[in-house]
Short mmCIF file of N, CA and C in Angstrom, two decimals:
data_model
loop_
_atom_site.label_atom_id
_atom_site.label_comp_id
_atom_site.label_asym_id
_atom_site.label_seq_id
_atom_site.Cartn_x
_atom_site.Cartn_y
_atom_site.Cartn_z
N MET A 1 0.59 -1.35 0.04
CA MET A 1 -0.07 -0.30 -0.11
C MET A 1 0.62 1.30 0.00
N ILE A 2 0.43 2.17 -1.00
CA ILE A 2 1.39 3.54 -1.03
C ILE A 2 1.00 4.27 0.26
N VAL A 3 2.03 4.93 1.26
CA VAL A 3 1.35 5.78 2.54
C VAL A 3 1.97 6.90 1.54
N GLY A 4 2.61 7.28 0.92
CA GLY A 4 2.68 8.50 0.42
C GLY A 4 3.78 8.72 -1.05
N VAL A 5 3.69 10.13 -1.67
CA VAL A 5 4.48 10.34 -2.79
C VAL A 5 4.99 11.56 -2.79
N GLY A 6 6.11 11.45 -2.99
CA GLY A 6 6.87 13.34 -3.34
C GLY A 6 7.42 13.44 -4.53
N THR A 7 7.64 14.64 -4.68
CA THR A 7 8.75 15.05 -5.59
C THR A 7 9.25 16.39 -5.44
N ASP A 8 10.36 16.05 -5.93
CA ASP A 8 10.78 17.92 -6.17
C ASP A 8 11.91 18.37 -7.05
N LEU A 9 12.02 19.60 -7.02
CA LEU A 9 13.06 20.19 -8.12
C LEU A 9 14.07 21.24 -7.83
N CYS A 10 15.62 21.06 -8.18
CA CYS A 10 16.34 21.57 -7.65
C CYS A 10 16.83 22.39 -8.71
N SER A 11 17.02 23.77 -8.73
CA SER A 11 18.13 24.73 -9.22
C SER A 11 19.31 24.18 -9.00
N ILE A 12 20.33 23.73 -9.70
CA ILE A 12 21.77 23.06 -9.82
C ILE A 12 22.74 24.65 -9.21
N SER A 13 22.37 25.52 -10.20
CA SER A 13 23.09 26.93 -10.16
C SER A 13 22.92 27.38 -8.66
N ARG A 14 21.57 27.08 -8.52
CA ARG A 14 21.07 27.76 -7.04
C ARG A 14 21.84 27.26 -5.73
N LEU A 15 21.81 25.84 -5.89
CA LEU A 15 22.51 25.24 -4.70
C LEU A 15 23.83 25.49 -5.04
N SER A 16 24.55 25.37 -5.87
CA SER A 16 26.08 25.50 -6.19
C SER A 16 25.82 27.04 -5.30
N GLU A 17 25.51 28.18 -5.79
CA GLU A 17 25.76 29.32 -5.03
C GLU A 17 25.60 29.61 -3.55
N ALA A 18 24.53 28.82 -3.07
CA ALA A 18 23.99 28.75 -1.31
C ALA A 18 25.19 27.74 -1.12
N LEU A 19 25.98 26.83 -1.53
CA LEU A 19 27.16 26.00 -0.88
C LEU A 19 28.27 26.72 -0.64
N SER A 20 28.85 27.81 -2.02
CA SER A 20 29.70 28.79 -1.95
C SER A 20 29.72 29.93 -0.92
N ARG A 21 28.46 30.22 -1.09
CA ARG A 21 28.04 31.56 0.21
C ARG A 21 27.98 31.09 1.51
N THR A 22 27.39 29.71 1.72
CA THR A 22 27.76 29.04 3.68
C THR A 22 28.58 27.79 3.34
N PRO A 23 29.45 27.56 3.10
CA PRO A 23 30.19 26.56 3.32
C PRO A 23 30.19 25.20 4.11
N ALA A 24 29.37 26.02 5.34
CA ALA A 24 28.74 24.67 6.45
C ALA A 24 27.58 24.21 6.11
N LEU A 25 26.88 24.83 4.87
CA LEU A 25 25.65 24.07 4.22
C LEU A 25 25.83 22.50 3.85
N LYS A 26 27.01 22.41 3.47
CA LYS A 26 27.12 21.26 2.86
C LYS A 26 27.03 20.02 3.81
N GLU A 27 27.90 20.46 4.77
CA GLU A 27 27.69 19.61 6.21
C GLU A 27 26.44 19.27 6.72
N ARG A 28 25.73 20.39 6.75
CA ARG A 28 24.37 20.08 7.23
C ARG A 28 23.32 19.26 6.49
N LEU A 29 23.63 19.60 5.00
CA LEU A 29 22.74 18.89 3.95
C LEU A 29 23.14 17.43 3.74
N PHE A 30 24.23 17.16 3.65
CA PHE A 30 24.19 16.19 2.99
C PHE A 30 25.44 14.90 3.97
N HIS A 31 25.47 13.92 3.71
CA HIS A 31 25.87 12.55 4.52
C HIS A 31 27.38 13.16 4.05
N PHE A 32 28.52 12.78 4.91
CA PHE A 32 29.81 13.04 4.55
C PHE A 32 30.16 12.07 2.96
N SER A 33 29.55 10.84 2.85
CA SER A 33 30.05 10.22 1.77
C SER A 33 29.38 10.98 0.42
N GLU A 34 28.47 11.57 0.58
CA GLU A 34 28.09 12.24 -0.57
C GLU A 34 29.07 13.85 -0.99
N HIS A 35 29.71 14.32 -0.19
CA HIS A 35 30.91 15.49 -0.15
C HIS A 35 31.35 15.59 -1.30
N SER A 36 31.83 14.74 -1.87
CA SER A 36 32.83 14.49 -2.92
C SER A 36 32.06 14.82 -4.51
N LEU A 37 31.13 14.46 -4.43
CA LEU A 37 30.25 14.43 -5.49
C LEU A 37 29.85 15.73 -6.42
N PRO A 38 29.78 15.88 -7.54
CA PRO A 38 29.90 16.77 -8.79
C PRO A 38 28.43 17.40 -8.10
N ILE A 39 28.16 18.67 -8.33
CA ILE A 39 27.00 19.43 -8.02
C ILE A 39 25.83 18.81 -8.40
N ASN A 40 25.89 18.64 -9.94
CA ASN A 40 24.36 18.11 -10.30
C ASN A 40 23.91 16.71 -9.76
N SER A 41 24.63 16.00 -9.04
CA SER A 41 24.83 15.10 -8.42
C SER A 41 24.35 15.39 -6.96
N LEU A 42 24.73 16.32 -6.25
CA LEU A 42 24.09 16.68 -4.83
C LEU A 42 22.52 17.38 -5.37
N ALA A 43 22.68 18.06 -6.15
CA ALA A 43 21.19 18.85 -6.59
C ALA A 43 20.36 17.78 -6.40
N ALA A 44 20.64 16.48 -7.35
CA ALA A 44 19.29 15.20 -7.26
C ALA A 44 19.05 14.74 -5.92
N ARG A 45 20.21 14.60 -5.24
CA ARG A 45 20.35 14.19 -3.71
C ARG A 45 19.71 15.06 -2.76
N PHE A 46 19.41 16.34 -2.97
CA PHE A 46 18.87 17.48 -2.16
C PHE A 46 17.51 16.99 -2.40
N ALA A 47 17.02 17.25 -3.66
CA ALA A 47 15.93 17.02 -4.35
C ALA A 47 15.55 15.91 -3.86
N ALA A 48 15.92 14.48 -3.44
CA ALA A 48 15.63 13.22 -3.60
C ALA A 48 15.05 13.54 -1.61
N LYS A 49 15.79 14.10 -1.02
CA LYS A 49 15.62 14.18 0.30
C LYS A 49 14.27 15.13 0.51
N GLU A 50 14.44 16.18 -0.12
CA GLU A 50 13.14 16.97 0.01
C GLU A 50 11.75 16.06 -0.36
N ALA A 51 11.62 15.37 -1.31
CA ALA A 51 11.05 14.09 -1.96
C ALA A 51 10.33 13.36 -1.04
N ILE A 52 11.48 12.72 0.11
CA ILE A 52 11.00 11.89 0.98
C ILE A 52 10.09 12.18 2.37
N ALA A 53 10.83 13.90 2.33
CA ALA A 53 10.04 14.15 3.35
C ALA A 53 8.60 14.77 3.11
N LYS A 54 8.52 15.14 1.87
CA LYS A 54 7.31 15.20 1.53
C LYS A 54 6.42 13.93 1.39
N ALA A 55 7.02 12.78 1.10
CA ALA A 55 6.18 11.79 0.75
C ALA A 55 5.82 11.20 2.68
N LEU A 56 6.72 11.65 3.22
CA LEU A 56 6.58 11.18 4.53
C LEU A 56 5.21 12.03 5.01
N GLY A 57 5.48 13.38 4.86
CA GLY A 57 4.55 14.05 5.85
C GLY A 57 4.95 14.80 6.79
N ASP A 58 6.05 14.25 6.92
CA ASP A 58 6.80 15.05 8.66
C ASP A 58 8.45 14.93 8.48
N PRO A 59 8.99 16.27 7.90
CA PRO A 59 10.55 16.37 7.58
C PRO A 59 11.33 16.48 9.16
N ARG A 60 10.14 16.17 10.10
CA ARG A 60 11.28 16.51 11.57
C ARG A 60 11.78 15.20 11.56
N LEU A 61 11.41 13.68 10.91
CA LEU A 61 11.64 12.26 11.29
C LEU A 61 12.96 12.37 10.54
N LEU A 62 13.41 13.54 9.51
CA LEU A 62 14.84 13.39 9.00
C LEU A 62 15.72 14.33 9.20
N ASN A 63 17.16 13.71 9.51
CA ASN A 63 18.24 15.04 9.37
C ASN A 63 19.11 14.61 8.30
N TRP A 64 19.09 15.84 7.10
CA TRP A 64 19.26 15.37 5.96
C TRP A 64 20.72 15.22 5.62
N ASN A 65 21.41 15.02 6.77
CA ASN A 65 22.92 14.40 6.65
C ASN A 65 23.24 13.16 7.12
N GLU A 66 22.02 12.47 7.63
CA GLU A 66 21.90 11.11 7.87
C GLU A 66 21.19 10.08 6.89
N ILE A 67 21.34 10.92 5.64
CA ILE A 67 20.31 10.24 4.60
C ILE A 67 21.43 10.68 3.34
N ALA A 68 21.65 9.36 2.75
CA ALA A 68 22.38 9.52 1.74
C ALA A 68 21.72 8.39 0.50
N LEU A 69 22.40 8.83 -0.65
CA LEU A 69 21.54 7.88 -1.86
C LEU A 69 22.89 7.35 -2.20
N SER A 70 22.80 6.21 -2.57
CA SER A 70 23.66 4.86 -3.15
C SER A 70 23.23 4.11 -4.38
N LYS A 71 23.98 3.51 -5.02
CA LYS A 71 23.51 2.81 -6.22
C LYS A 71 23.67 1.25 -5.75
N ASP A 72 22.61 0.31 -6.37
CA ASP A 72 22.59 -0.83 -5.98
C ASP A 72 23.07 -1.35 -7.00
N SER A 73 23.08 -3.27 -7.05
CA SER A 73 24.22 -3.54 -7.85
C SER A 73 23.54 -3.63 -9.02
N ASN A 74 22.35 -2.46 -9.66
CA ASN A 74 22.08 -2.99 -11.02
C ASN A 74 22.05 -1.09 -10.96
N GLY A 75 22.76 -0.31 -10.28
CA GLY A 75 22.63 0.94 -10.82
C GLY A 75 21.56 1.56 -10.13
N LYS A 76 20.55 1.29 -9.64
CA LYS A 76 19.71 1.87 -9.44
C LYS A 76 19.59 2.47 -7.89
N PRO A 77 19.03 3.69 -7.80
CA PRO A 77 19.63 4.68 -6.89
C PRO A 77 18.49 4.13 -5.61
N GLU A 78 19.25 4.22 -4.49
CA GLU A 78 18.69 3.86 -3.21
C GLU A 78 18.77 4.43 -2.03
N PHE A 79 18.19 4.72 -0.67
CA PHE A 79 18.24 5.48 0.19
C PHE A 79 19.35 4.82 1.08
N GLU A 80 19.96 5.29 1.94
CA GLU A 80 20.77 4.81 2.96
C GLU A 80 20.45 5.67 4.09
N PHE A 81 20.24 5.10 5.37
CA PHE A 81 19.65 6.07 6.16
C PHE A 81 20.69 6.06 7.92
N PHE A 82 20.82 6.87 8.51
CA PHE A 82 22.13 6.50 9.15
C PHE A 82 21.58 7.30 10.45
N GLY A 83 22.24 6.83 11.93
CA GLY A 83 21.75 7.89 13.30
C GLY A 83 20.31 7.57 13.27
N ALA A 84 19.99 8.82 14.10
CA ALA A 84 18.89 8.92 14.80
C ALA A 84 17.75 8.93 13.20
N THR A 85 17.94 9.24 12.25
CA THR A 85 16.78 9.32 11.12
C THR A 85 16.60 7.56 10.60
N LYS A 86 17.65 6.98 10.94
CA LYS A 86 17.67 5.31 10.60
C LYS A 86 16.81 4.28 11.56
N GLU A 87 17.11 5.07 12.84
CA GLU A 87 16.43 4.57 14.22
C GLU A 87 14.80 5.02 14.01
N ARG A 88 14.24 6.31 13.74
CA ARG A 88 12.81 6.65 13.65
C ARG A 88 12.59 5.88 12.06
N LEU A 89 13.37 5.85 11.11
CA LEU A 89 12.47 5.60 9.90
C LEU A 89 12.62 3.73 9.64
N ASP A 90 13.37 3.51 10.51
CA ASP A 90 13.15 1.62 10.74
C ASP A 90 11.92 1.26 11.49
N ALA A 91 11.67 2.14 12.79
CA ALA A 91 10.36 2.01 13.12
C ALA A 91 8.79 2.17 12.50
N LEU A 92 8.72 2.96 11.61
CA LEU A 92 7.76 3.38 10.62
C LEU A 92 7.68 1.43 9.91
N GLY A 93 8.83 1.22 9.45
CA GLY A 93 8.84 -0.39 8.77
C GLY A 93 8.60 0.05 7.33
N TYR A 94 8.32 1.13 6.69
CA TYR A 94 8.11 1.24 5.07
C TYR A 94 9.38 1.37 4.27
N ARG A 95 8.83 1.09 2.63
CA ARG A 95 9.68 0.58 1.68
C ARG A 95 10.31 2.06 1.45
N TYR A 96 11.13 2.55 0.61
CA TYR A 96 11.38 3.89 0.18
C TYR A 96 12.09 3.59 -1.21
N LEU A 97 11.13 3.74 -2.25
CA LEU A 97 11.41 3.82 -3.33
C LEU A 97 11.90 5.36 -4.27
N VAL A 98 13.13 5.22 -4.66
CA VAL A 98 13.75 6.90 -5.45
C VAL A 98 13.92 6.68 -6.66
N SER A 99 13.73 7.92 -7.19
CA SER A 99 13.83 8.05 -8.79
C SER A 99 14.88 9.58 -8.93
N ILE A 100 15.83 9.66 -9.32
CA ILE A 100 16.65 10.92 -9.62
C ILE A 100 16.98 10.99 -10.88
N SER A 101 17.24 12.39 -11.03
CA SER A 101 17.62 12.69 -12.79
C SER A 101 18.27 14.05 -12.48
N HIS A 102 19.14 14.42 -13.53
CA HIS A 102 19.56 15.86 -13.62
C HIS A 102 19.99 16.37 -15.30
N GLU A 103 19.78 17.49 -15.45
CA GLU A 103 19.92 17.71 -16.87
C GLU A 103 20.10 19.15 -16.81
N GLN A 104 21.18 19.64 -17.52
CA GLN A 104 21.37 21.06 -17.68
C GLN A 104 21.10 22.12 -16.38
N GLU A 105 20.27 22.14 -16.29
CA GLU A 105 20.12 23.46 -14.79
C GLU A 105 19.09 22.67 -13.74
N LEU A 106 18.49 21.77 -13.94
CA LEU A 106 17.79 21.06 -13.08
C LEU A 106 17.93 20.06 -12.73
N ALA A 107 17.53 19.39 -11.36
CA ALA A 107 17.67 18.07 -10.76
C ALA A 107 16.42 17.88 -9.99
N SER A 108 15.88 16.44 -10.57
CA SER A 108 14.69 16.28 -10.09
C SER A 108 14.48 14.81 -9.46
N ALA A 109 13.51 14.71 -8.28
CA ALA A 109 13.39 13.31 -7.61
C ALA A 109 12.00 13.25 -7.22
N PHE A 110 12.01 11.77 -7.49
CA PHE A 110 10.36 11.53 -7.12
C PHE A 110 10.60 9.98 -6.06
N VAL A 111 9.76 10.32 -5.04
CA VAL A 111 9.69 9.08 -4.21
C VAL A 111 8.48 9.00 -3.98
N VAL A 112 8.49 7.50 -3.36
CA VAL A 112 7.34 6.59 -3.06
C VAL A 112 7.45 5.69 -2.00
N VAL A 113 6.46 5.81 -0.88
CA VAL A 113 7.00 5.56 0.50
C VAL A 113 5.54 4.21 0.31
N GLU A 114 6.20 3.00 0.86
CA GLU A 114 4.88 1.94 1.16
C GLU A 114 5.13 1.44 2.29
N ALA A 115 3.85 1.10 2.69
CA ALA A 115 3.95 0.14 3.77
C ALA A 115 4.24 -1.20 3.50
N SER A 116 5.22 -1.72 4.17
CA SER A 116 5.24 -3.14 4.21
C SER A 116 3.90 -4.29 4.10
#
């Protein structure tokens, strides 16, 4: 059963400018495993974090820097959760499906949250 869906768009240049203006922002928004990624990949990951917050309906469950996107053995993106965010989301028992994309100026993400 679908619990929620969320989508988000992120301007790659706007994120780049924000990270340049506020260097500590990268540590607040991204898991350390994501810090060395190119800006278009960071923008897609930021969009995915916004999309999961929308799908869950309660962004207070999440600490952005405790969420990372990785790829499974087939190259499909998937969430990894850490710390308090992992504990809170594990307790919900949901499944999280994510799709990300980036092209020129925009990055996008779509998330589906399913009950097990």
